[in-house]
Every structure is written in structure tokens, then in C-alpha cells.
Short mmCIF file of C-alpha atoms in Angstrom, two decimals:
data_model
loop_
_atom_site.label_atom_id
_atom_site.label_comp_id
_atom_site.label_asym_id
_atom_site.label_seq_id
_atom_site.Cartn_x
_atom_site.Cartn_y
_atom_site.Cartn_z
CA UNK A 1 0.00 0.00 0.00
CA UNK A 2 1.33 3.38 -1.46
CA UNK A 3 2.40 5.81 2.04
CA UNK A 4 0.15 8.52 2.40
CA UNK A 5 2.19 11.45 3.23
CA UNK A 6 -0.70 14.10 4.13
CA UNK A 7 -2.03 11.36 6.72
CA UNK A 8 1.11 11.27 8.98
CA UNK A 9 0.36 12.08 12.43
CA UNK A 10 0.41 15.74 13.51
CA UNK A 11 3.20 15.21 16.06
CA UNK A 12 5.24 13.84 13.64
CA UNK A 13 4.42 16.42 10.89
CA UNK A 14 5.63 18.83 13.56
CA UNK A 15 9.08 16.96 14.16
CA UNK A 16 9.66 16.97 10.31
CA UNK A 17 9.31 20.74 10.03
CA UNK A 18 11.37 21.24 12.89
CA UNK A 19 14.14 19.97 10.97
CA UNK A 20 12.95 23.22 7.93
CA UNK A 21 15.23 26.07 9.06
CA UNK A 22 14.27 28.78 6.70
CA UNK A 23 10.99 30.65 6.91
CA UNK A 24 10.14 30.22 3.41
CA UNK A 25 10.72 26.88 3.53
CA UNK A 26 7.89 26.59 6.44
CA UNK A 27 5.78 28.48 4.41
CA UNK A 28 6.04 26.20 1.76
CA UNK A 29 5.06 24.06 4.25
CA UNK A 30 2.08 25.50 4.86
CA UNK A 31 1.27 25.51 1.23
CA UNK A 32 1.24 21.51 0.17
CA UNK A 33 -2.18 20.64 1.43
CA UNK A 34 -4.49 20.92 4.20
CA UNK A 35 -3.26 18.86 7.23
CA UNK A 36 0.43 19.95 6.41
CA UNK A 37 -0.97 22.95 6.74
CA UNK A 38 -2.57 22.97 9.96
CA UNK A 39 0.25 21.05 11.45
CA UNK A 40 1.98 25.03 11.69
CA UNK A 41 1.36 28.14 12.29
CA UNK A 42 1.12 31.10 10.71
CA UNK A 43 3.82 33.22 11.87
CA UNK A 44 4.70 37.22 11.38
CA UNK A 45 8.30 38.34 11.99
CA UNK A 46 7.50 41.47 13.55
CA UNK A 47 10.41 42.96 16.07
CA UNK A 48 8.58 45.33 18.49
CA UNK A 49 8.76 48.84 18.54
CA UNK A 50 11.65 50.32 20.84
CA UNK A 51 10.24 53.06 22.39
CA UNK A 52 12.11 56.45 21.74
CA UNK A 53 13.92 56.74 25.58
CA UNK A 54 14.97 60.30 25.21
CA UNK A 55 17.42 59.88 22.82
CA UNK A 56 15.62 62.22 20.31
CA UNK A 57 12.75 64.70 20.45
CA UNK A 58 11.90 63.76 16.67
CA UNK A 59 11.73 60.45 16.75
CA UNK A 60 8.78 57.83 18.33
CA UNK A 61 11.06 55.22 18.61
CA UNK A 62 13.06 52.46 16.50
CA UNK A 63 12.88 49.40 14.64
CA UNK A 64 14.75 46.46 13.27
CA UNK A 65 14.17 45.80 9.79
CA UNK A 66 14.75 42.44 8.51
CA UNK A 67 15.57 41.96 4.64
CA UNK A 68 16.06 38.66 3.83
CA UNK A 69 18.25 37.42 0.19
CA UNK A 70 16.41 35.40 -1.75
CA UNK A 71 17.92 33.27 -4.73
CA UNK A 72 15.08 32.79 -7.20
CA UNK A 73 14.96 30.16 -9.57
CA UNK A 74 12.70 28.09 -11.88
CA UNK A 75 12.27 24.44 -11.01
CA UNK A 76 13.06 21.13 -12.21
CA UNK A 77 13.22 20.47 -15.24
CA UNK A 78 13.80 23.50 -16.28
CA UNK A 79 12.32 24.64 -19.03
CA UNK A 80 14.39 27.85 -19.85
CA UNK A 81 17.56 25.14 -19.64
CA UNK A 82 20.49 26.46 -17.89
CA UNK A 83 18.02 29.49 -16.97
CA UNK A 84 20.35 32.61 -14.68
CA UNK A 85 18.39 32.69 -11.20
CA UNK A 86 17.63 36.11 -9.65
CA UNK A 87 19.23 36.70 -6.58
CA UNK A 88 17.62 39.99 -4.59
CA UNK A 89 17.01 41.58 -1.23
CA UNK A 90 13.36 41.31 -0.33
CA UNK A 91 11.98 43.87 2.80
CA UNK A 92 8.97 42.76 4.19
CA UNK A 93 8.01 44.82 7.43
CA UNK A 94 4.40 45.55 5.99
CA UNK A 95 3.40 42.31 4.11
CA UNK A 96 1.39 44.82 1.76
CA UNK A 97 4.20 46.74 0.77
CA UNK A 98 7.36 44.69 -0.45
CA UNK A 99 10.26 46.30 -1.00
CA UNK A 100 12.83 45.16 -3.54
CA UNK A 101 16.67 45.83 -2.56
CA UNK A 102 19.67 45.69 -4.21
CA UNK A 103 21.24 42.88 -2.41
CA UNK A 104 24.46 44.36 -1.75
CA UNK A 105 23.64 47.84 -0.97
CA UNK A 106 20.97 49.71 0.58
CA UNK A 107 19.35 51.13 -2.00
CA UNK A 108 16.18 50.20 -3.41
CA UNK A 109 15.00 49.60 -7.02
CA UNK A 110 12.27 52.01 -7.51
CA UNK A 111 10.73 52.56 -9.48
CA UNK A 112 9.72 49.76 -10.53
CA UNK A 113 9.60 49.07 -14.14
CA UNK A 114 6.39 49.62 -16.18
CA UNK A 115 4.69 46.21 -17.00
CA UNK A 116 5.64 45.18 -13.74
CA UNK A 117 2.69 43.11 -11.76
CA UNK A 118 2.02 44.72 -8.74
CA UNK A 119 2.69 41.57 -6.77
CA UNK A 120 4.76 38.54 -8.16
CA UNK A 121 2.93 34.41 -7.08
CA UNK A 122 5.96 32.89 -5.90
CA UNK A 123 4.37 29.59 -5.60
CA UNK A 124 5.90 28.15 -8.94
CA UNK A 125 9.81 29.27 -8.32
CA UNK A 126 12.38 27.64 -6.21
CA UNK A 127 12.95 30.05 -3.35
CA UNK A 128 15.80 29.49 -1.17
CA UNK A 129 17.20 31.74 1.82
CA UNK A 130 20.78 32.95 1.47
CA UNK A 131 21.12 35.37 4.07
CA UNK A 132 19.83 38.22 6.12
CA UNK A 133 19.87 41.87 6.65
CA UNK A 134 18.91 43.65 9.90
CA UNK A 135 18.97 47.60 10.24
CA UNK A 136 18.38 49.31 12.85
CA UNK A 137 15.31 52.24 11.57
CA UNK A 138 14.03 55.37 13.35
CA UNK A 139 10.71 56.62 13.08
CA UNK A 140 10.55 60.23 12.67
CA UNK A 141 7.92 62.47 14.18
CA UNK A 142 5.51 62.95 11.92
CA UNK A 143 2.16 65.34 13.83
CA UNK A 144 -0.69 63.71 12.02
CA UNK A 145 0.70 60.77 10.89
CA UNK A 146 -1.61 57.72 11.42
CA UNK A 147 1.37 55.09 10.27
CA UNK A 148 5.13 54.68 10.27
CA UNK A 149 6.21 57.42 8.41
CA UNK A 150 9.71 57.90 6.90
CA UNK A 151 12.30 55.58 8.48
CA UNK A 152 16.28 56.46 8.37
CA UNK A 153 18.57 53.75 9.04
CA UNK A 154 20.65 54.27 11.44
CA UNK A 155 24.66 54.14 10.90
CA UNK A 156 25.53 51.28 12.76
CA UNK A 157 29.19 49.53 13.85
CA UNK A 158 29.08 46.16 14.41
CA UNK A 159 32.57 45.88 15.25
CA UNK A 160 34.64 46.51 18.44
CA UNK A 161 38.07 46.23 17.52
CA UNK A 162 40.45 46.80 20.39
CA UNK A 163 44.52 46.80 20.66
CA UNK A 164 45.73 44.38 23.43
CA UNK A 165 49.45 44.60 24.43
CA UNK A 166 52.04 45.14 21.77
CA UNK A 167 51.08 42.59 19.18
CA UNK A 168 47.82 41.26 19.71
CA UNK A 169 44.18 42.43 19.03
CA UNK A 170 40.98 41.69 20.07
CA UNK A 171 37.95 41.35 17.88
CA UNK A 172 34.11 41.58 19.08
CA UNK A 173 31.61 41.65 16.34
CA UNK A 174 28.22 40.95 16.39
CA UNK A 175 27.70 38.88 13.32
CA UNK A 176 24.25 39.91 11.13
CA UNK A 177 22.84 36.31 12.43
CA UNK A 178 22.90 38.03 16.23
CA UNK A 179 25.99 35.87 17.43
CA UNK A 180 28.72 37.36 19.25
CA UNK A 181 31.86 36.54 18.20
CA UNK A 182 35.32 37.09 20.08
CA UNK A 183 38.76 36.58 18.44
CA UNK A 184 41.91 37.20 19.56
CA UNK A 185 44.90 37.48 17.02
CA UNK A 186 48.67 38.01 17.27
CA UNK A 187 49.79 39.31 13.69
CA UNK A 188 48.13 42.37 12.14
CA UNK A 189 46.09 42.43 8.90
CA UNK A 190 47.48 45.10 6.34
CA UNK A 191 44.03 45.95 4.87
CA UNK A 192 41.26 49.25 5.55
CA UNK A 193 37.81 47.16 5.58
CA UNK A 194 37.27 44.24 7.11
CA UNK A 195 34.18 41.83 6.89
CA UNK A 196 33.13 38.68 8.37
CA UNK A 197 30.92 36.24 6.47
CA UNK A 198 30.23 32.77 6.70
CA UNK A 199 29.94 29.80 4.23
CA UNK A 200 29.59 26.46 4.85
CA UNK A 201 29.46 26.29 8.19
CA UNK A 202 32.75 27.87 8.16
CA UNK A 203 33.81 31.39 8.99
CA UNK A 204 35.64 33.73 6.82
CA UNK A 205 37.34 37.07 7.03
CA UNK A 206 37.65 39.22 3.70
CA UNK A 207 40.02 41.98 3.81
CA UNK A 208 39.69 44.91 1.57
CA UNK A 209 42.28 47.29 0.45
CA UNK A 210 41.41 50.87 -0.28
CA UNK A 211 42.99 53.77 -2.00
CA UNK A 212 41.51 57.01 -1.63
CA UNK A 213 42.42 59.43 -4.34
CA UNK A 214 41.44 60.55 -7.85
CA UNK A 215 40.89 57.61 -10.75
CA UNK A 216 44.10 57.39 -13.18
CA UNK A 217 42.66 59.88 -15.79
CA UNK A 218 44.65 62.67 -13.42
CA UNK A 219 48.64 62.65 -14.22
CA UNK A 220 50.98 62.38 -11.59
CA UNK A 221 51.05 66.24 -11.34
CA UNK A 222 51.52 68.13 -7.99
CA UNK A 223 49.35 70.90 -9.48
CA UNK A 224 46.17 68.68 -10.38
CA UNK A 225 46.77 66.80 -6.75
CA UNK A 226 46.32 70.02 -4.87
CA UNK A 227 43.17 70.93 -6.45
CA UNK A 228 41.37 67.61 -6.51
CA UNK A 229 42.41 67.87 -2.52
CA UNK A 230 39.76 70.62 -2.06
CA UNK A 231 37.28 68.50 -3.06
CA UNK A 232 36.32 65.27 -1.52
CA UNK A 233 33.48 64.55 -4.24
CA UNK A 234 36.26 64.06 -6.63
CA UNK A 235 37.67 61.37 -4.65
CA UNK A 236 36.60 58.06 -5.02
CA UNK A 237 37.35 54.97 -2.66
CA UNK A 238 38.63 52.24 -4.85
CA UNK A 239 38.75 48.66 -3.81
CA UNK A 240 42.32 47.69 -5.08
CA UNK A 241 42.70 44.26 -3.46
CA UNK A 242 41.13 41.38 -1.39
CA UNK A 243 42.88 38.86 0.76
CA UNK A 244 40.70 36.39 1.95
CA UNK A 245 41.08 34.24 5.24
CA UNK A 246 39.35 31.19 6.71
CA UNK A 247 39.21 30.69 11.01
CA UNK A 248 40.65 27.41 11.68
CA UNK A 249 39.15 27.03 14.99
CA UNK A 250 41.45 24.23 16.33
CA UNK A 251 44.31 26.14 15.60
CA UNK A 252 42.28 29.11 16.79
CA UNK A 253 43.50 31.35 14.03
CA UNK A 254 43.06 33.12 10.38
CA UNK A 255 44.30 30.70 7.14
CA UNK A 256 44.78 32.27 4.01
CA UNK A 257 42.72 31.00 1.68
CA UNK A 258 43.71 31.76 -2.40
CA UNK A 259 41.31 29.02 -3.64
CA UNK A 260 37.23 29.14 -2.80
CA UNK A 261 36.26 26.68 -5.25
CA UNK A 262 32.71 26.08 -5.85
CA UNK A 263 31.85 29.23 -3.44
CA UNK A 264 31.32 32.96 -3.72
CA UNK A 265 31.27 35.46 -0.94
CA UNK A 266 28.86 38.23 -1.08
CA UNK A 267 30.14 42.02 0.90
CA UNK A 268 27.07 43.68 1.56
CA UNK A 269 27.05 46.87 3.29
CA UNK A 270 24.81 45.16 6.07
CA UNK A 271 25.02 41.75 5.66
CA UNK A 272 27.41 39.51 4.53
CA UNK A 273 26.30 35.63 2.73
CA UNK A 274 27.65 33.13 0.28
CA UNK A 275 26.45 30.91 -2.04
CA UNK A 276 27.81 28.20 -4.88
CA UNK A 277 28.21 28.29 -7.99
CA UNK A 278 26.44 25.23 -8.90
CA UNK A 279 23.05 27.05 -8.23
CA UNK A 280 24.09 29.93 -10.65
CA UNK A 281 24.74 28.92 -14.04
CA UNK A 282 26.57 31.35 -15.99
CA UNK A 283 28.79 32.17 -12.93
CA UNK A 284 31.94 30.52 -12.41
CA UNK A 285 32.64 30.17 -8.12
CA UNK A 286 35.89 31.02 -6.80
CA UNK A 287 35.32 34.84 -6.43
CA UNK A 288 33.59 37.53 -3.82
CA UNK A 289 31.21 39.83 -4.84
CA UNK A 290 31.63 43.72 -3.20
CA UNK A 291 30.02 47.02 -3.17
CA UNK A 292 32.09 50.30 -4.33
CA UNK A 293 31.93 54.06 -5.34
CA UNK A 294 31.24 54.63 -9.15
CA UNK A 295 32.68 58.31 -10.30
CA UNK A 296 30.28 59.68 -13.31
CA UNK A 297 32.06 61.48 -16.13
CA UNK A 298 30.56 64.40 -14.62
CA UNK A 299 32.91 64.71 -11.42
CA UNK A 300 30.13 63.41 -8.88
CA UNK A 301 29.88 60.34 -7.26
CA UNK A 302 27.34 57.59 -8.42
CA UNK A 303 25.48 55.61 -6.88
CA UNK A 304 27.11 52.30 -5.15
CA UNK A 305 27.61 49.91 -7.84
CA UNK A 306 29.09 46.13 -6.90
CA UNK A 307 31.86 44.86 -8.11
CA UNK A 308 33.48 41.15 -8.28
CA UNK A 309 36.96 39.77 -7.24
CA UNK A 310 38.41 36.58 -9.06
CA UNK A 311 40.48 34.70 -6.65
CA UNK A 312 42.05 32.58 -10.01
CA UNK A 313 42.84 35.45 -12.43
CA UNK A 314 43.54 37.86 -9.64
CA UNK A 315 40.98 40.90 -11.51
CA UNK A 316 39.49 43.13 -9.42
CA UNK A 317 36.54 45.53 -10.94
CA UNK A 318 33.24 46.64 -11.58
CA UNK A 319 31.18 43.82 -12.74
CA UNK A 320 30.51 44.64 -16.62
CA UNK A 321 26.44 45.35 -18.06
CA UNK A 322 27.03 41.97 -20.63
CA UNK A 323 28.53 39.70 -17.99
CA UNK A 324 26.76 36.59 -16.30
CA UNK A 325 27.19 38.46 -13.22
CA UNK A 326 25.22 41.71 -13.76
CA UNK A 327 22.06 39.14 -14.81
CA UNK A 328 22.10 38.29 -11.09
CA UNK A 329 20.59 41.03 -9.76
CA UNK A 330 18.33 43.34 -11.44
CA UNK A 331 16.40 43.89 -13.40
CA UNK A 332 14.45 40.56 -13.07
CA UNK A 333 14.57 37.60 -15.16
CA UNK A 334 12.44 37.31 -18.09
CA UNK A 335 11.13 34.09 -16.51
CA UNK A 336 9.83 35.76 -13.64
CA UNK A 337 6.78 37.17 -15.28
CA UNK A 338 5.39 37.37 -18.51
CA UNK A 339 5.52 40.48 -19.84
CA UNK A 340 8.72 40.73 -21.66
CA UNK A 341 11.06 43.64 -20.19
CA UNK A 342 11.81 46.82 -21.92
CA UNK A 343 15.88 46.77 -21.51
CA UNK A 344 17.22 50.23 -21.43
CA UNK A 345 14.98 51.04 -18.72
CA UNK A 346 15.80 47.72 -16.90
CA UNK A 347 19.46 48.83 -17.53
CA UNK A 348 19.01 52.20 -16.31
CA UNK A 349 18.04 50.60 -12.61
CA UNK A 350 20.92 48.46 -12.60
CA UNK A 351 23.27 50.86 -10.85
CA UNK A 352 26.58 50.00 -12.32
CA UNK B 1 14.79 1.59 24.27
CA UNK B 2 13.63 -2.23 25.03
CA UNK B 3 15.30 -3.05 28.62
CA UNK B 4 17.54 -6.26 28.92
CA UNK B 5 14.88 -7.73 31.31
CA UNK B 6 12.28 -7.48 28.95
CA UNK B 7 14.33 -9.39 26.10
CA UNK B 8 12.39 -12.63 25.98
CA UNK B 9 8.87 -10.77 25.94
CA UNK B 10 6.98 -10.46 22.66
CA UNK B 11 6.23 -6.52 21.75
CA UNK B 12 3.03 -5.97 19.94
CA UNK B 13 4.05 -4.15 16.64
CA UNK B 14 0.77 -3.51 14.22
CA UNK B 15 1.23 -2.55 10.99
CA UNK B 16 4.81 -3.05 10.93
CA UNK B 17 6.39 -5.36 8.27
CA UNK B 18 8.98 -7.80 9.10
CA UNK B 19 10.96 -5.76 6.62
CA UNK B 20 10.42 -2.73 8.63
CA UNK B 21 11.46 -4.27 11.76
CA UNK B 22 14.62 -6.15 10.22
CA UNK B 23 15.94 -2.23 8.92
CA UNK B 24 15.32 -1.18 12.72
CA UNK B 25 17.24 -3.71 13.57
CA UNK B 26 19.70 -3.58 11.47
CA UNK B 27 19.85 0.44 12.48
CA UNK B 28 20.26 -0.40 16.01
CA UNK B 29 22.82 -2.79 16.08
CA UNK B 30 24.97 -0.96 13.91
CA UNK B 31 24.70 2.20 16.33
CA UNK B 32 25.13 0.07 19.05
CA UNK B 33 28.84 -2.00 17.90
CA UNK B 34 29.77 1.76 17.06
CA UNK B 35 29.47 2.75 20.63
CA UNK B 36 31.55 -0.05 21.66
CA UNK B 37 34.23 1.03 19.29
CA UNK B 38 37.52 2.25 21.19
CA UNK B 39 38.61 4.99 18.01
CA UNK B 40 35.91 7.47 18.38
CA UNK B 41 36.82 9.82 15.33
CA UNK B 42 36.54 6.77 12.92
CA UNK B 43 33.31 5.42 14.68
CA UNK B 44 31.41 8.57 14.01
CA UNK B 45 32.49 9.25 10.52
CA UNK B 46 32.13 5.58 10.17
CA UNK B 47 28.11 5.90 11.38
CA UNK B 48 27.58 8.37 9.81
CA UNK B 49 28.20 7.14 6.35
CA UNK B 50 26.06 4.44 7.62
CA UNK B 51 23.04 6.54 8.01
CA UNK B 52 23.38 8.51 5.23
CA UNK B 53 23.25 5.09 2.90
CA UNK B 54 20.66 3.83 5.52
CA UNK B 55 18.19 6.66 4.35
CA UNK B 56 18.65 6.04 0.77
CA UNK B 57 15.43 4.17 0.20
CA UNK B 58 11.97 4.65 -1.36
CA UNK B 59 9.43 7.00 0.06
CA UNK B 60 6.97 4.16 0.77
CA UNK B 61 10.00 2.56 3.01
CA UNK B 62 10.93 6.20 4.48
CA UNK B 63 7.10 6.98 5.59
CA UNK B 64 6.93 2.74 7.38
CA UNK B 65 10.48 3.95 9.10
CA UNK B 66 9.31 7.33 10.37
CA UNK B 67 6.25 5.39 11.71
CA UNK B 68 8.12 2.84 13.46
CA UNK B 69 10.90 4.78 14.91
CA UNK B 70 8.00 6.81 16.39
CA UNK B 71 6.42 4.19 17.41
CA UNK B 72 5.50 4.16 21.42
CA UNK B 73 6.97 0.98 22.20
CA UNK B 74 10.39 1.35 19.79
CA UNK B 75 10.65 5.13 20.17
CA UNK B 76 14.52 5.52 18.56
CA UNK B 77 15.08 9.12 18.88
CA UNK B 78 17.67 9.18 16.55
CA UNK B 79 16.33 6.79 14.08
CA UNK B 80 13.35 9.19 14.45
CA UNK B 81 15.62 12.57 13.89
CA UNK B 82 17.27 10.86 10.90
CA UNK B 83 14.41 9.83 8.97
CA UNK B 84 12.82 13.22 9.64
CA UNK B 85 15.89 15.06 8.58
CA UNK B 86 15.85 13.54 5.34
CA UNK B 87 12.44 13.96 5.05
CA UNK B 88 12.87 17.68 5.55
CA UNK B 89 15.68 17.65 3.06
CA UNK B 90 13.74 16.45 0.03
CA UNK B 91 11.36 19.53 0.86
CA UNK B 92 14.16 22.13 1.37
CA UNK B 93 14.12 24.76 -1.70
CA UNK B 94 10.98 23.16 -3.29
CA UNK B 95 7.89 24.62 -4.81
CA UNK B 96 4.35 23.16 -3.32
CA UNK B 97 4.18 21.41 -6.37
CA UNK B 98 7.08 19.89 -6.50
CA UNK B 99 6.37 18.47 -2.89
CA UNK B 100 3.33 17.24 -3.67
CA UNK B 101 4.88 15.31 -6.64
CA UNK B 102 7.56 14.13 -4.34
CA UNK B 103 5.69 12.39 -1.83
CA UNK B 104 2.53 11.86 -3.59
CA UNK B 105 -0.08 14.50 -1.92
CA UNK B 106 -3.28 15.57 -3.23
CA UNK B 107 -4.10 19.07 -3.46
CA UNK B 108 -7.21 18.96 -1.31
CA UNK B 109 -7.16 23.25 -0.62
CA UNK B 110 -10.51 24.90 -1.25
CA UNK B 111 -10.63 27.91 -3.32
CA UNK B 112 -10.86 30.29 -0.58
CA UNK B 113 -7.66 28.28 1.06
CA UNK B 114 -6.03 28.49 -1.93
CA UNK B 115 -6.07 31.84 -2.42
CA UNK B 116 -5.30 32.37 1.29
CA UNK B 117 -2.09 30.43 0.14
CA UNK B 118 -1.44 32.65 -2.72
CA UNK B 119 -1.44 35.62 -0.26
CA UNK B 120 0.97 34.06 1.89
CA UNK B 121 3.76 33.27 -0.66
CA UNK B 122 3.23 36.48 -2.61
CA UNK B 123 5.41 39.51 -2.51
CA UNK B 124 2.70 42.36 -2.95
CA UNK B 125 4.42 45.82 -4.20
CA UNK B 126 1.72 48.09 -3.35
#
């Protein structure tokens, strides 16, 4: 006799979705039929209000916003054949109004393009967690407002970095999953940014080299290098070089790593996740994705654009508009919906 | 787990097959000589290339082991937490669809619980 799978016992329907870590995949859950169903709850991630304690006479209070990466992806077989998946930053604080983030950065992709639906059905893609975001919002004070009106996000360290003795450091960082995390290190990293992110169960430590200064187009001329002094806009933080380290926790110390394999790091300004290659044909592994300053032709500073790092070839740079890579993010696949795109616009939100 | 002092005594198992009981079996005394092994590194990677072949059978045969392990008088916790894991991991990442193909379900949702579902897995921009 054939199993029936909707008839197991509730108890043990429960057990099984313990084992389900991400909230989609509970959802999806929820969605198979009606005793699977029932066997959970519906939830809401909701972090409460903190209530404004003085701190600021325009404020109520603050928030934490949760943004959670989604890869997106058609399922098997797949019709499209090697299709690229969509990889984006989905806010969901009001269920009614979704907010679609540029995974990387904070900025949002508004607006949205014309023959967009209003709301995407989600039920026919593969939908798998890769990370999340929290930022920490404030509510300003808004006399008739009946809702949460405009929210700032609050610059936010998330890393205590302290000299012990002559040689040694001590790191405290509160990791974007909520864990604390102490290290303790004898030998000094050479670079300007550090971030932490993890992959595979393991924990690694990218380490960014900046140079602050104007882009190669200005000759090595004292004159020119006094006047592009005076003003910062012309200066734009390049990311020159990565190193990349692994914690070997039995040795209790940072590894080099030159070779990720399979992997790929992701340096978001908030959050930091990883994911393989495997799921993203069209992208070869073995590289880390980061954010950076974009200088437009006219002197001012662009918006953040994201760049990628090959650990093999050893190129460092803006990810190009006809590479695998820029497919990734925005704007959405053509699978995603039916309406077919019009380009230049969708290339005009891409922010590289 | 069964005491020694009940080792003679017949357990009442309905609905069980013999082949059932012989993979339970099979499942504990492996776990068992493993715990009696002196080189504990090698035991557990040892076991636990054990369970991961020991899971690799049909759904029918996955559903009769989750049953059994849960069973009141055989209750194998970690017989139990395997089967479930791998349970879980053939839903991991799927659509509804997909799961219901997997194991077999019927989509018994109304329309109004349908739609409900809709709702729930839909990202709605304004």
C-alpha cells in the first residue's frame, strides 16, 4: 500500500518541520495541502517597537528591519535550460508593501519598471534563503501621521576592535545572524575594511584594500593633486585588493585562503552571505562579490555599484552590463513574469 | 529503548512489516557495535556514512520507518531525527508542487484556502 504522506500524524508532521530552518521553507510548508498545513502556524516576523527613551525629540522610537536574500529560480526540469536565477534583497516589514533591494547595498529599485505586476505568485519558483539583513530604523515624528512614516537607518558599527598589548588584538563583532563573536589574534592584517561572512558552516574574514584618491585619468602632477584635494566629491574609494582568510578554529587562528572553489562570498554593506556556484549557471565560483563608489564622467559620485573579485585570475573591478554576473541582480529575469522587459529602462536601474 | 529484562517478551508491533522491523534492527545494532568502538573519530564518521546510505530508500519505506521509529513501544530518537531530517531535506528549496509530486499528496485546498495560500507566498508591491 502506497504511504500517504498528508495522513502522517500531527506530532510527527511537527518533528519533520522542525528539521525546515528557513521561513520560506515553512511556508512552503504551509502551502502543500491541508493537514500539512494545519500542522503550523502562521507566523509574522514582527520585532517590536523600541520606544524612543529620550534619545531624540523627533523620533517615536526604532525598529529592526529584517531583509532577507532570496535566490530565485525556476524548477526542475527547467524549461528555460540552464536558466540565470535572480538573486535579490526582499523587505517585508508591511506584508502589503514589499520592497525590492539591491542585495548588496541599501538602496532600493524604484521605481519599478512599467509592466511590472504589482505583486509577483511565488508559488511556482524555487525560493531558497541565502542570508539576512537587519537595520536598525528610526521613526521620525511625523504630527498627524496615522502610520510609520519615513524611516532612516541608522549608521551602525558592528565591530569593536580593540589593541591588546604590543602585538595582539581583540575582535568583538556581532555577526548579522545576532551571534557574538570574540577573536583574539597576534599578527596584524594590512588591509582598511574588514568583513566577516560565513559559508559552509565555516567562517571567513575578507580583507579589503582601499585607496583614496582621484581615478588614473589625473597625471601624476603636484598641481592637479592640490586641487582635486579641495574636493572630496572628486575622490573616489577604490577597492584595489582582497585577501581572503578562513578561522581554523582548532588552531584558533586566520588561514589564508587563495582558492574558494565552488563558493562565492557576497560584501554587503549590512550583511554579509555566500552561495555556490552550482546554483548559478553562468557564474563561475571562486570569487567575492563587493560594493564600491562609481565616479560619473561628470565629477560626482554615483550611486554604489558592486563589483566582483576573481580569486584565479587575480581581476578586481566593476562587474561589466554583458557579464553573467550583472544578470544576477536586477532587473528581473524574463522568466519571472510574462511580460517581456523593456531593456534600457531595466538597464538604467541596474546601478553599475 | 527495550530493557535487557524485557528481552524474551513479545512486543506488539501492528502494521509493521517484518521488513520494517529487520531495517530497525539492522539500524540499532549498527549504532550500538559503534558505541563499543575504542577509536571514536573513525566510529562517528564511520556511522555516519552508515546513516546517510541507511536513508537512501523509497518514500513508501521512508514513511513505514518514520512510523516505526515513532512508534511508542520502539521510540529511537535518533532513528526518528534521521528519517525526519531527510524527510525535511527532500522539501528544502521546493515549490508546493514539486512536494506534492515528491511524496505523492493531493491538493485537497478549497478555493478560498487556496487563495489564502497565494497571499501568503506572494510579494505584494503596493
Amino acid at each position: 500500500m502506497a504511504a500517504d504522506w498528508s495522513q502522517l500524524p500531527r506530532e510527527l508532521l511537527d518533528l519533520i518541520s522542525t528539521h525546515l530552518i528557513s521561513e520560506t521553507d515553512l511556508l512552503r510548508f504551509r502551502s502543500v495541502c491541508t493537514t500539512w498545513r494545519s500542522s503550523i502556524n502562521p507566523f509574522t516576523s514582527r520585532f517590536p517597537i523600541l520606544p524612543n527613551a529620550g534619545i531624540s525629540d523627533t523620533t517615536w522610537g526604532f525598529y529592526l528591519s529584517k531583509r532577507t536574500i532570496f535566490r530565485v529560480g525556476l524548477p526542475d526540469p527547467d524549461p528555460a535550460q540552464t536558466h540565470i536565477p535572480w538573486l535579490i534583497k526582499v523587505e517585508r516589514d508591511n506584508p502589503q508593501k514589499t520592497h525590492l533591494m539591491n542585495p548588496l547595498t541599501g538602496s532600493e529599485f524604484i521605481p519599478l519598471l512599467p509592466g511590472f505586476p504589482r505583486s509577483l505568485n511565488l508559488l511556482n519558483f524555487r525560493v531558497s534563503e541565502l542570508g539576512q539583513e537587519y537595520a536598525l530604523q528610526y521613526i521620525s515624528y511625523r504630527p498627524n501621521a496615522n502610520s510609520i512614516g519615513d524611516s532612516v537607518t541608522l549608521y551602525m558599527e558592528k565591530v569593536a576592535f580593540c589593541n591588546v598589548g604590543v602585538d595582539g588584538f581583540v575582535l568583538l563583532t556581532i555577526h548579522v545572524s545576532g551571534k557574538l563573536a570574540l577573536l583574539r589574534k597576534g599578527s596584524v592584517f594590512g588591509g582598511d575594511k574588514k568583513f566577516l561572512v560565513e559559508c559552509d558552516g565555516e567562517l571567513f574574514m575578507v580583507d579589503k584594500y582601499l585607496s583614496v584618491g582621484p581615478e588614473n585619468d589625473v597625471e601624476d602632477d603636484d598641481e592637479n593633486y592640490e586641487f582635486y584635494e579641495d574636493f572630496d566629491c572628486f575622490m573616489s574609494e577604490r577597492t584595489v585588493k582582497l585577501e581572503v582568510y578562513k578561522l581554523d578554529r582548532e588552531e584558533g587562528r586566520w588561514v589564508e585562503v587563495k582558492d574558494l572553489g565552488d563558493k562565492m562570498l557576497f560584501l554587503g554593506d549590512n550583511c554579509g552571505f555566500s552561495a555556490s556556484a552550482e546554483e548559478f549557471p553562468g557564474c563561475k565560483g571562486n570569487c567575492v562579490f563587493f560594493t564600491g563608489q562609481n565616479r560619473e564622467d561628470d565629477g560626482l559620485v554615483k550611486s554604489r555599484g558592486v563589483g566582483v573579485f576573481d580569486l584565479e585570475s587575480g581581476s578586481i573591478g566593476a562587474i561589466s552590463n554583458d557579464s553573467g554576473y550583472s544578470q544576477l541582480f536586477w532587473p528581473p529575469p524574463q522568466w519571472l513574469h510574462s511580460d517581456p522587459l523593456n531593456l534600457e529602462e531595466g538597464l538604467d536601474h541596474l546601478n553599475i | 529503548m527495550i530493557e535487557d529484562d524485557y528481552a524474551n517478551t513479545t512486543v506488539p508491533l501492528p502494521n509493521v512489516t517484518s521488513m520494517i522491523i529487520s531495517k530497525v534492527i539492522e539500524y540499532c545494532k549498527k549504532h550500538v557495535e559503534s558505541a563499543k568502538n575504542e577509536d571514536k573519530k573513525t566510529a562517528e564518521e564511520d556511522l555516519k556514512n552508515f546513516d546517510s546510505e541507511f536513508v537512501k530508500v523509497d518514500k513508501d519505506t521512508l514513511f513505514d520507518l518514520i512510523l516505526a521509529s515513532a512508534a511508542n513501544y520502539l521510540n529511537i530518537k535518533s532513528l526518528l531525527d534521521l528519517t525526519c531530517q531527510t524527510a525535511a531535506d527532500m522539501i528544502k528549496g521546493k515549490t508546493p508542487e514539486e512536494v506534492r509530486k515528491t511524496f505523492n499528496i493531493k491538493n485537497d485546498f478549497t478555493p478560498e484556502e487556496e487563495a489564502e495560500v497565494r497571499r501568503e507566498n506572494a510579494w505584494a508591491f503596493e
